[in-house]
Protein backbone atom coordinates (compact mmCIF):
# COMPACT_ATOMS: atom_id res chain seq x y z
CA UNK A 1 0.00 0.00 0.00
CA UNK A 2 1.53 3.37 -0.99
CA UNK A 3 1.29 6.55 1.05
CA UNK A 4 -1.50 7.96 -1.12
CA UNK A 5 -3.71 5.04 -0.04
CA UNK A 6 -2.84 5.16 3.66
CA UNK A 7 -4.83 7.08 6.22
CA UNK A 8 -3.08 10.02 7.86
CA UNK A 9 -3.05 9.71 11.65
CA UNK A 10 -0.80 12.71 12.43
CA UNK A 11 -0.86 15.88 10.34
CA UNK A 12 1.59 18.74 10.95
CA UNK A 13 1.29 21.91 8.90
CA UNK A 14 3.58 24.97 8.99
CA UNK A 15 4.57 24.30 12.59
CA UNK A 16 6.63 27.02 14.20
CA UNK A 17 7.87 25.79 17.55
CA UNK A 18 10.30 26.56 20.31
CA UNK A 19 10.50 28.09 23.75
CA UNK A 20 9.50 31.64 24.63
CA UNK A 21 10.58 33.79 21.70
CA UNK A 22 13.27 31.34 20.56
CA UNK A 23 12.28 29.54 17.36
CA UNK A 24 13.66 25.99 17.08
CA UNK A 25 11.40 24.74 14.27
CA UNK A 26 10.28 26.97 11.42
CA UNK A 27 7.27 26.05 9.21
CA UNK A 28 7.65 22.28 9.52
CA UNK A 29 5.09 20.13 7.67
CA UNK A 30 4.72 16.35 7.39
CA UNK A 31 2.26 13.47 7.75
CA UNK A 32 2.47 10.20 9.67
CA UNK A 33 0.42 7.33 8.26
CA UNK A 34 -1.59 4.82 10.21
CA UNK A 35 0.36 1.69 11.16
CA UNK A 36 3.83 2.87 10.12
CA UNK A 37 7.05 3.20 12.09
CA UNK A 38 8.08 6.81 11.60
CA UNK A 39 11.41 8.17 12.82
CA UNK A 40 12.42 11.73 13.65
CA UNK A 41 16.19 12.16 13.49
CA UNK A 42 18.95 14.68 13.06
CA UNK A 43 22.08 16.05 14.68
CA UNK A 44 22.36 17.33 18.23
CA UNK A 45 20.27 20.43 18.89
CA UNK A 46 18.23 20.15 15.71
CA UNK A 47 14.85 20.15 17.50
CA UNK A 48 13.95 16.44 17.68
CA UNK A 49 12.81 16.55 21.30
CA UNK A 50 11.12 19.91 20.80
CA UNK A 51 9.09 18.50 17.93
CA UNK A 52 8.04 15.51 20.01
CA UNK A 53 6.87 17.79 22.83
CA UNK A 54 4.67 19.64 20.35
CA UNK A 55 3.31 16.35 18.96
CA UNK A 56 2.23 15.03 22.37
CA UNK A 57 0.79 18.32 23.55
CA UNK A 58 3.36 19.18 26.22
CA UNK A 59 3.86 22.61 24.66
CA UNK A 60 1.61 24.41 22.14
CA UNK A 61 3.19 25.59 18.88
CA UNK A 62 3.86 29.27 18.27
CA UNK A 63 1.85 28.89 15.08
CA UNK A 64 0.79 26.19 12.67
CA UNK A 65 -1.30 23.09 13.14
CA UNK A 66 -0.87 19.70 14.84
CA UNK A 67 -3.70 17.22 14.33
CA UNK A 68 -3.29 14.07 16.40
CA UNK A 69 -5.61 11.17 15.69
CA UNK A 70 -8.17 13.55 14.26
CA UNK A 71 -7.93 16.01 17.18
CA UNK A 72 -6.47 19.48 16.62
CA UNK A 73 -4.22 20.24 19.61
CA UNK A 74 -2.59 23.31 18.07
CA UNK A 75 -4.18 25.95 20.26
CA UNK A 76 -3.31 24.23 23.52
CA UNK A 77 -6.96 23.65 24.45
CA UNK A 78 -6.78 21.58 27.63
CA UNK A 79 -9.82 19.41 26.86
CA UNK A 80 -8.57 18.65 23.35
CA UNK A 81 -5.12 17.73 24.63
CA UNK A 82 -6.59 15.44 27.31
CA UNK A 83 -8.78 13.74 24.72
CA UNK A 84 -5.80 13.22 22.42
CA UNK A 85 -3.62 11.88 25.25
CA UNK A 86 -6.10 9.06 25.82
CA UNK A 87 -5.31 7.85 22.29
CA UNK A 88 -1.53 7.88 22.59
CA UNK A 89 1.19 6.32 24.72
CA UNK A 90 4.66 7.69 25.43
CA UNK A 91 7.86 5.88 26.37
CA UNK A 92 10.16 8.55 27.75
CA UNK A 93 13.94 8.26 27.53
CA UNK A 94 14.20 7.88 31.33
CA UNK A 95 11.05 5.64 31.33
CA UNK A 96 9.52 8.02 33.95
CA UNK A 97 8.48 5.07 36.13
CA UNK A 98 7.57 6.02 39.70
CA UNK A 99 10.24 4.50 41.94
CA UNK A 100 7.94 4.04 44.94
CA UNK A 101 5.40 2.04 42.89
CA UNK A 102 5.62 -1.55 41.73
CA UNK A 103 5.67 -2.34 38.03
CA UNK A 104 1.99 -3.30 38.21
CA UNK A 105 1.07 -0.06 39.98
CA UNK A 106 2.94 1.96 37.36
CA UNK A 107 1.14 0.22 34.50
CA UNK A 108 -2.28 0.50 36.13
CA UNK A 109 -1.88 4.24 36.83
CA UNK A 110 -3.28 5.52 33.49
CA UNK A 111 -6.02 2.87 33.58
CA UNK A 112 -7.20 4.01 37.00
CA UNK A 113 -6.89 7.66 35.91
CA UNK A 114 -8.95 7.40 32.75
CA UNK A 115 -11.32 4.47 33.30
CA UNK A 116 -13.68 3.01 35.90
CA UNK A 117 -12.70 -0.61 35.33
CA UNK A 118 -13.09 -2.96 38.32
CA UNK A 119 -9.92 -3.88 40.19
CA UNK A 120 -9.81 -7.47 38.92
CA UNK A 121 -10.14 -6.26 35.32
CA UNK A 122 -7.28 -3.83 35.85
CA UNK A 123 -5.11 -6.61 37.29
CA UNK A 124 -5.91 -8.78 34.27
CA UNK A 125 -5.04 -5.94 31.89
CA UNK A 126 -1.71 -5.36 33.66
CA UNK A 127 -0.79 -9.03 33.25
CA UNK A 128 -1.69 -8.85 29.54
CA UNK A 129 0.56 -5.83 29.01
CA UNK A 130 3.43 -7.46 30.89
CA UNK A 131 3.06 -10.51 28.68
CA UNK A 132 3.27 -8.34 25.56
CA UNK A 133 6.67 -7.00 26.64
CA UNK A 134 8.00 -10.31 28.02
CA UNK A 135 7.89 -9.28 31.68
CA UNK A 136 5.62 -12.00 33.05
CA UNK A 137 6.03 -12.37 36.80
CA UNK A 138 7.59 -8.96 37.39
CA UNK A 139 4.39 -7.19 38.44
CA UNK A 140 5.46 -6.83 42.10
CA UNK A 141 9.00 -5.65 41.39
CA UNK A 142 10.09 -2.05 41.98
CA UNK A 143 11.80 -0.20 39.10
CA UNK A 144 15.07 -0.21 41.08
CA UNK A 145 15.05 -4.00 40.95
CA UNK A 146 14.96 -4.08 37.14
CA UNK A 147 17.76 -3.88 34.57
CA UNK A 148 17.89 -1.01 32.09
CA UNK A 149 16.23 -3.02 29.34
CA UNK A 150 13.53 -4.30 31.70
CA UNK A 151 12.75 -0.74 32.80
CA UNK A 152 12.29 0.23 29.14
CA UNK A 153 9.89 -2.67 28.64
CA UNK A 154 7.99 -1.81 31.81
CA UNK A 155 7.69 1.77 30.60
CA UNK A 156 6.45 0.49 27.26
CA UNK A 157 3.85 -1.69 29.00
CA UNK A 158 2.56 1.42 30.79
CA UNK A 159 2.55 3.38 27.53
CA UNK A 160 0.32 0.66 26.03
CA UNK A 161 -2.03 0.44 29.02
CA UNK A 162 -4.93 2.21 27.28
CA UNK A 163 -4.47 0.46 23.92
CA UNK A 164 -3.23 3.60 22.15
CA UNK A 165 -3.47 4.15 18.43
CA UNK A 166 -0.07 5.89 18.47
CA UNK A 167 3.05 5.14 20.51
CA UNK A 168 5.79 7.76 20.89
CA UNK A 169 9.34 6.72 21.81
CA UNK A 170 11.99 9.17 23.01
CA UNK A 171 15.43 7.61 22.39
CA UNK A 172 14.31 4.04 23.26
CA UNK A 173 17.86 2.64 22.94
CA UNK A 174 19.56 5.32 25.04
CA UNK A 175 21.75 3.90 27.79
CA UNK A 176 21.38 0.29 26.66
CA UNK A 177 24.09 -2.13 25.55
CA UNK A 178 23.95 -3.24 21.88
CA UNK A 179 22.29 -6.60 22.60
CA UNK A 180 19.56 -5.08 24.81
CA UNK A 181 19.03 -2.27 22.29
CA UNK A 182 18.52 -4.88 19.55
CA UNK A 183 15.97 -6.64 21.77
CA UNK A 184 14.02 -3.39 22.11
CA UNK A 185 14.12 -2.96 18.32
CA UNK A 186 12.73 -6.48 17.83
CA UNK A 187 9.99 -5.78 20.37
CA UNK A 188 9.01 -2.57 18.56
CA UNK A 189 8.78 -4.46 15.26
CA UNK A 190 6.77 -7.28 16.83
CA UNK A 191 4.26 -4.93 18.44
CA UNK A 192 3.88 -2.91 15.26
CA UNK A 193 3.23 -6.00 13.16
CA UNK A 194 0.96 -7.78 15.64
CA UNK A 195 -1.07 -4.80 16.87
CA UNK A 196 -0.82 -2.40 13.92
CA UNK A 197 0.07 0.45 16.27
CA UNK A 198 1.52 3.58 14.68
CA UNK A 199 4.93 4.36 16.16
CA UNK A 200 6.82 7.65 16.18
CA UNK A 201 10.42 7.34 17.34
CA UNK A 202 12.93 10.08 18.15
CA UNK A 203 16.44 8.66 17.85
CA UNK A 204 19.89 9.12 16.36
CA UNK A 205 20.95 5.46 16.73
CA UNK A 206 21.76 4.27 13.19
CA UNK A 207 21.37 0.57 13.99
CA UNK A 208 17.85 1.14 15.28
CA UNK A 209 16.98 3.46 12.40
CA UNK A 210 17.87 0.82 9.81
CA UNK A 211 16.35 -2.02 11.84
CA UNK A 212 12.87 -0.58 12.43
CA UNK A 213 12.44 2.64 10.45
CA UNK A 214 10.03 2.56 7.53
CA UNK A 215 10.15 6.30 6.87
CA UNK A 216 12.15 9.12 8.44
CA UNK A 217 12.37 12.87 8.50
CA UNK A 218 15.69 14.54 9.20
CA UNK A 219 15.71 17.89 10.97
CA UNK A 220 18.44 20.48 10.56
CA UNK A 221 19.39 22.99 13.25
CA UNK A 222 20.55 25.65 10.80
CA UNK A 223 17.52 25.73 8.52
CA UNK A 224 15.18 24.84 11.44
CA UNK A 225 13.29 22.53 9.12
CA UNK A 226 13.20 19.17 7.37
CA UNK A 227 16.11 18.53 4.99
CA UNK A 228 15.30 14.91 4.09
CA UNK A 229 12.33 12.55 4.10
CA UNK A 230 12.05 8.94 2.98
CA UNK A 231 13.19 5.38 3.63
CA UNK A 232 16.47 5.38 5.61
CA UNK A 233 18.36 3.03 3.28
CA UNK A 234 17.31 5.06 0.23
CA UNK A 235 18.53 8.28 1.87
CA UNK A 236 21.80 6.60 2.82
CA UNK A 237 22.50 5.50 -0.73
CA UNK A 238 20.84 8.18 -2.89
CA UNK A 239 20.41 11.47 -1.01
CA UNK A 240 21.89 14.46 -2.82
CA UNK A 241 22.40 16.28 0.48
CA UNK A 242 25.99 15.86 1.66
CA UNK A 243 25.12 16.10 5.37
CA UNK A 244 22.34 13.50 5.01
CA UNK A 245 24.65 11.04 3.28
CA UNK A 246 27.39 11.55 5.87
CA UNK A 247 24.92 11.08 8.71
CA UNK A 248 23.59 7.78 7.40
CA UNK A 249 27.05 6.50 6.48
CA UNK A 250 28.62 7.74 9.72
CA UNK A 251 31.23 9.79 7.91
CA UNK A 252 32.95 12.85 9.42
CA UNK A 253 32.91 16.19 7.66
CA UNK A 254 35.83 16.65 5.26
CA UNK A 255 38.86 17.84 7.22
CA UNK A 256 37.32 16.93 10.57
CA UNK A 257 39.32 13.73 11.12
CA UNK A 258 42.19 13.84 13.60
CA UNK A 259 45.56 12.20 13.13
CA UNK A 260 47.41 10.54 15.99
CA UNK A 261 50.61 12.25 17.06
CSV table of C-alpha atoms in Angstrom, one decimal, residues 2-215:
chain,number,residue,atom,x,y,z
A,2,UNK,CA,1.5,3.4,-1.0
A,3,UNK,CA,1.3,6.6,1.1
A,4,UNK,CA,-1.5,8.0,-1.1
A,5,UNK,CA,-3.7,5.0,0.0
A,6,UNK,CA,-2.8,5.2,3.7
A,7,UNK,CA,-4.8,7.1,6.2
A,8,UNK,CA,-3.1,10.0,7.9
A,9,UNK,CA,-3.1,9.7,11.6
A,10,UNK,CA,-0.8,12.7,12.4
A,11,UNK,CA,-0.9,15.9,10.3
A,12,UNK,CA,1.6,18.7,10.9
A,13,UNK,CA,1.3,21.9,8.9
A,14,UNK,CA,3.6,25.0,9.0
A,15,UNK,CA,4.6,24.3,12.6
A,16,UNK,CA,6.6,27.0,14.2
A,17,UNK,CA,7.9,25.8,17.6
A,18,UNK,CA,10.3,26.6,20.3
A,19,UNK,CA,10.5,28.1,23.8
A,20,UNK,CA,9.5,31.6,24.6
A,21,UNK,CA,10.6,33.8,21.7
A,22,UNK,CA,13.3,31.3,20.6
A,23,UNK,CA,12.3,29.5,17.4
A,24,UNK,CA,13.7,26.0,17.1
A,25,UNK,CA,11.4,24.7,14.3
A,26,UNK,CA,10.3,27.0,11.4
A,27,UNK,CA,7.3,26.0,9.2
A,28,UNK,CA,7.7,22.3,9.5
A,29,UNK,CA,5.1,20.1,7.7
A,30,UNK,CA,4.7,16.4,7.4
A,31,UNK,CA,2.3,13.5,7.7
A,32,UNK,CA,2.5,10.2,9.7
A,33,UNK,CA,0.4,7.3,8.3
A,34,UNK,CA,-1.6,4.8,10.2
A,35,UNK,CA,0.4,1.7,11.2
A,36,UNK,CA,3.8,2.9,10.1
A,37,UNK,CA,7.1,3.2,12.1
A,38,UNK,CA,8.1,6.8,11.6
A,39,UNK,CA,11.4,8.2,12.8
A,40,UNK,CA,12.4,11.7,13.7
A,41,UNK,CA,16.2,12.2,13.5
A,42,UNK,CA,19.0,14.7,13.1
A,43,UNK,CA,22.1,16.0,14.7
A,44,UNK,CA,22.4,17.3,18.2
A,45,UNK,CA,20.3,20.4,18.9
A,46,UNK,CA,18.2,20.2,15.7
A,47,UNK,CA,14.9,20.2,17.5
A,48,UNK,CA,13.9,16.4,17.7
A,49,UNK,CA,12.8,16.5,21.3
A,50,UNK,CA,11.1,19.9,20.8
A,51,UNK,CA,9.1,18.5,17.9
A,52,UNK,CA,8.0,15.5,20.0
A,53,UNK,CA,6.9,17.8,22.8
A,54,UNK,CA,4.7,19.6,20.3
A,55,UNK,CA,3.3,16.4,19.0
A,56,UNK,CA,2.2,15.0,22.4
A,57,UNK,CA,0.8,18.3,23.5
A,58,UNK,CA,3.4,19.2,26.2
A,59,UNK,CA,3.9,22.6,24.7
A,60,UNK,CA,1.6,24.4,22.1
A,61,UNK,CA,3.2,25.6,18.9
A,62,UNK,CA,3.9,29.3,18.3
A,63,UNK,CA,1.9,28.9,15.1
A,64,UNK,CA,0.8,26.2,12.7
A,65,UNK,CA,-1.3,23.1,13.1
A,66,UNK,CA,-0.9,19.7,14.8
A,67,UNK,CA,-3.7,17.2,14.3
A,68,UNK,CA,-3.3,14.1,16.4
A,69,UNK,CA,-5.6,11.2,15.7
A,70,UNK,CA,-8.2,13.6,14.3
A,71,UNK,CA,-7.9,16.0,17.2
A,72,UNK,CA,-6.5,19.5,16.6
A,73,UNK,CA,-4.2,20.2,19.6
A,74,UNK,CA,-2.6,23.3,18.1
A,75,UNK,CA,-4.2,26.0,20.3
A,76,UNK,CA,-3.3,24.2,23.5
A,77,UNK,CA,-7.0,23.7,24.5
A,78,UNK,CA,-6.8,21.6,27.6
A,79,UNK,CA,-9.8,19.4,26.9
A,80,UNK,CA,-8.6,18.6,23.3
A,81,UNK,CA,-5.1,17.7,24.6
A,82,UNK,CA,-6.6,15.4,27.3
A,83,UNK,CA,-8.8,13.7,24.7
A,84,UNK,CA,-5.8,13.2,22.4
A,85,UNK,CA,-3.6,11.9,25.2
A,86,UNK,CA,-6.1,9.1,25.8
A,87,UNK,CA,-5.3,7.9,22.3
A,88,UNK,CA,-1.5,7.9,22.6
A,89,UNK,CA,1.2,6.3,24.7
A,90,UNK,CA,4.7,7.7,25.4
A,91,UNK,CA,7.9,5.9,26.4
A,92,UNK,CA,10.2,8.6,27.8
A,93,UNK,CA,13.9,8.3,27.5
A,94,UNK,CA,14.2,7.9,31.3
A,95,UNK,CA,11.1,5.6,31.3
A,96,UNK,CA,9.5,8.0,34.0
A,97,UNK,CA,8.5,5.1,36.1
A,98,UNK,CA,7.6,6.0,39.7
A,99,UNK,CA,10.2,4.5,41.9
A,100,UNK,CA,7.9,4.0,44.9
A,101,UNK,CA,5.4,2.0,42.9
A,102,UNK,CA,5.6,-1.6,41.7
A,103,UNK,CA,5.7,-2.3,38.0
A,104,UNK,CA,2.0,-3.3,38.2
A,105,UNK,CA,1.1,-0.1,40.0
A,106,UNK,CA,2.9,2.0,37.4
A,107,UNK,CA,1.1,0.2,34.5
A,108,UNK,CA,-2.3,0.5,36.1
A,109,UNK,CA,-1.9,4.2,36.8
A,110,UNK,CA,-3.3,5.5,33.5
A,111,UNK,CA,-6.0,2.9,33.6
A,112,UNK,CA,-7.2,4.0,37.0
A,113,UNK,CA,-6.9,7.7,35.9
A,114,UNK,CA,-8.9,7.4,32.7
A,115,UNK,CA,-11.3,4.5,33.3
A,116,UNK,CA,-13.7,3.0,35.9
A,117,UNK,CA,-12.7,-0.6,35.3
A,118,UNK,CA,-13.1,-3.0,38.3
A,119,UNK,CA,-9.9,-3.9,40.2
A,120,UNK,CA,-9.8,-7.5,38.9
A,121,UNK,CA,-10.1,-6.3,35.3
A,122,UNK,CA,-7.3,-3.8,35.8
A,123,UNK,CA,-5.1,-6.6,37.3
A,124,UNK,CA,-5.9,-8.8,34.3
A,125,UNK,CA,-5.0,-5.9,31.9
A,126,UNK,CA,-1.7,-5.4,33.7
A,127,UNK,CA,-0.8,-9.0,33.2
A,128,UNK,CA,-1.7,-8.9,29.5
A,129,UNK,CA,0.6,-5.8,29.0
A,130,UNK,CA,3.4,-7.5,30.9
A,131,UNK,CA,3.1,-10.5,28.7
A,132,UNK,CA,3.3,-8.3,25.6
A,133,UNK,CA,6.7,-7.0,26.6
A,134,UNK,CA,8.0,-10.3,28.0
A,135,UNK,CA,7.9,-9.3,31.7
A,136,UNK,CA,5.6,-12.0,33.0
A,137,UNK,CA,6.0,-12.4,36.8
A,138,UNK,CA,7.6,-9.0,37.4
A,139,UNK,CA,4.4,-7.2,38.4
A,140,UNK,CA,5.5,-6.8,42.1
A,141,UNK,CA,9.0,-5.6,41.4
A,142,UNK,CA,10.1,-2.1,42.0
A,143,UNK,CA,11.8,-0.2,39.1
A,144,UNK,CA,15.1,-0.2,41.1
A,145,UNK,CA,15.1,-4.0,40.9
A,146,UNK,CA,15.0,-4.1,37.1
A,147,UNK,CA,17.8,-3.9,34.6
A,148,UNK,CA,17.9,-1.0,32.1
A,149,UNK,CA,16.2,-3.0,29.3
A,150,UNK,CA,13.5,-4.3,31.7
A,151,UNK,CA,12.8,-0.7,32.8
A,152,UNK,CA,12.3,0.2,29.1
A,153,UNK,CA,9.9,-2.7,28.6
A,154,UNK,CA,8.0,-1.8,31.8
A,155,UNK,CA,7.7,1.8,30.6
A,156,UNK,CA,6.5,0.5,27.3
A,157,UNK,CA,3.8,-1.7,29.0
A,158,UNK,CA,2.6,1.4,30.8
A,159,UNK,CA,2.5,3.4,27.5
A,160,UNK,CA,0.3,0.7,26.0
A,161,UNK,CA,-2.0,0.4,29.0
A,162,UNK,CA,-4.9,2.2,27.3
A,163,UNK,CA,-4.5,0.5,23.9
A,164,UNK,CA,-3.2,3.6,22.2
A,165,UNK,CA,-3.5,4.2,18.4
A,166,UNK,CA,-0.1,5.9,18.5
A,167,UNK,CA,3.1,5.1,20.5
A,168,UNK,CA,5.8,7.8,20.9
A,169,UNK,CA,9.3,6.7,21.8
A,170,UNK,CA,12.0,9.2,23.0
A,171,UNK,CA,15.4,7.6,22.4
A,172,UNK,CA,14.3,4.0,23.3
A,173,UNK,CA,17.9,2.6,22.9
A,174,UNK,CA,19.6,5.3,25.0
A,175,UNK,CA,21.7,3.9,27.8
A,176,UNK,CA,21.4,0.3,26.7
A,177,UNK,CA,24.1,-2.1,25.6
A,178,UNK,CA,23.9,-3.2,21.9
A,179,UNK,CA,22.3,-6.6,22.6
A,180,UNK,CA,19.6,-5.1,24.8
A,181,UNK,CA,19.0,-2.3,22.3
A,182,UNK,CA,18.5,-4.9,19.6
A,183,UNK,CA,16.0,-6.6,21.8
A,184,UNK,CA,14.0,-3.4,22.1
A,185,UNK,CA,14.1,-3.0,18.3
A,186,UNK,CA,12.7,-6.5,17.8
A,187,UNK,CA,10.0,-5.8,20.4
A,188,UNK,CA,9.0,-2.6,18.6
A,189,UNK,CA,8.8,-4.5,15.3
A,190,UNK,CA,6.8,-7.3,16.8
A,191,UNK,CA,4.3,-4.9,18.4
A,192,UNK,CA,3.9,-2.9,15.3
A,193,UNK,CA,3.2,-6.0,13.2
A,194,UNK,CA,1.0,-7.8,15.6
A,195,UNK,CA,-1.1,-4.8,16.9
A,196,UNK,CA,-0.8,-2.4,13.9
A,197,UNK,CA,0.1,0.4,16.3
A,198,UNK,CA,1.5,3.6,14.7
A,199,UNK,CA,4.9,4.4,16.2
A,200,UNK,CA,6.8,7.7,16.2
A,201,UNK,CA,10.4,7.3,17.3
A,202,UNK,CA,12.9,10.1,18.2
A,203,UNK,CA,16.4,8.7,17.9
A,204,UNK,CA,19.9,9.1,16.4
A,205,UNK,CA,21.0,5.5,16.7
A,206,UNK,CA,21.8,4.3,13.2
A,207,UNK,CA,21.4,0.6,14.0
A,208,UNK,CA,17.8,1.1,15.3
A,209,UNK,CA,17.0,3.5,12.4
A,210,UNK,CA,17.9,0.8,9.8
A,211,UNK,CA,16.4,-2.0,11.8
A,212,UNK,CA,12.9,-0.6,12.4
A,213,UNK,CA,12.4,2.6,10.4
A,214,UNK,CA,10.0,2.6,7.5
A,215,UNK,CA,10.1,6.3,6.9
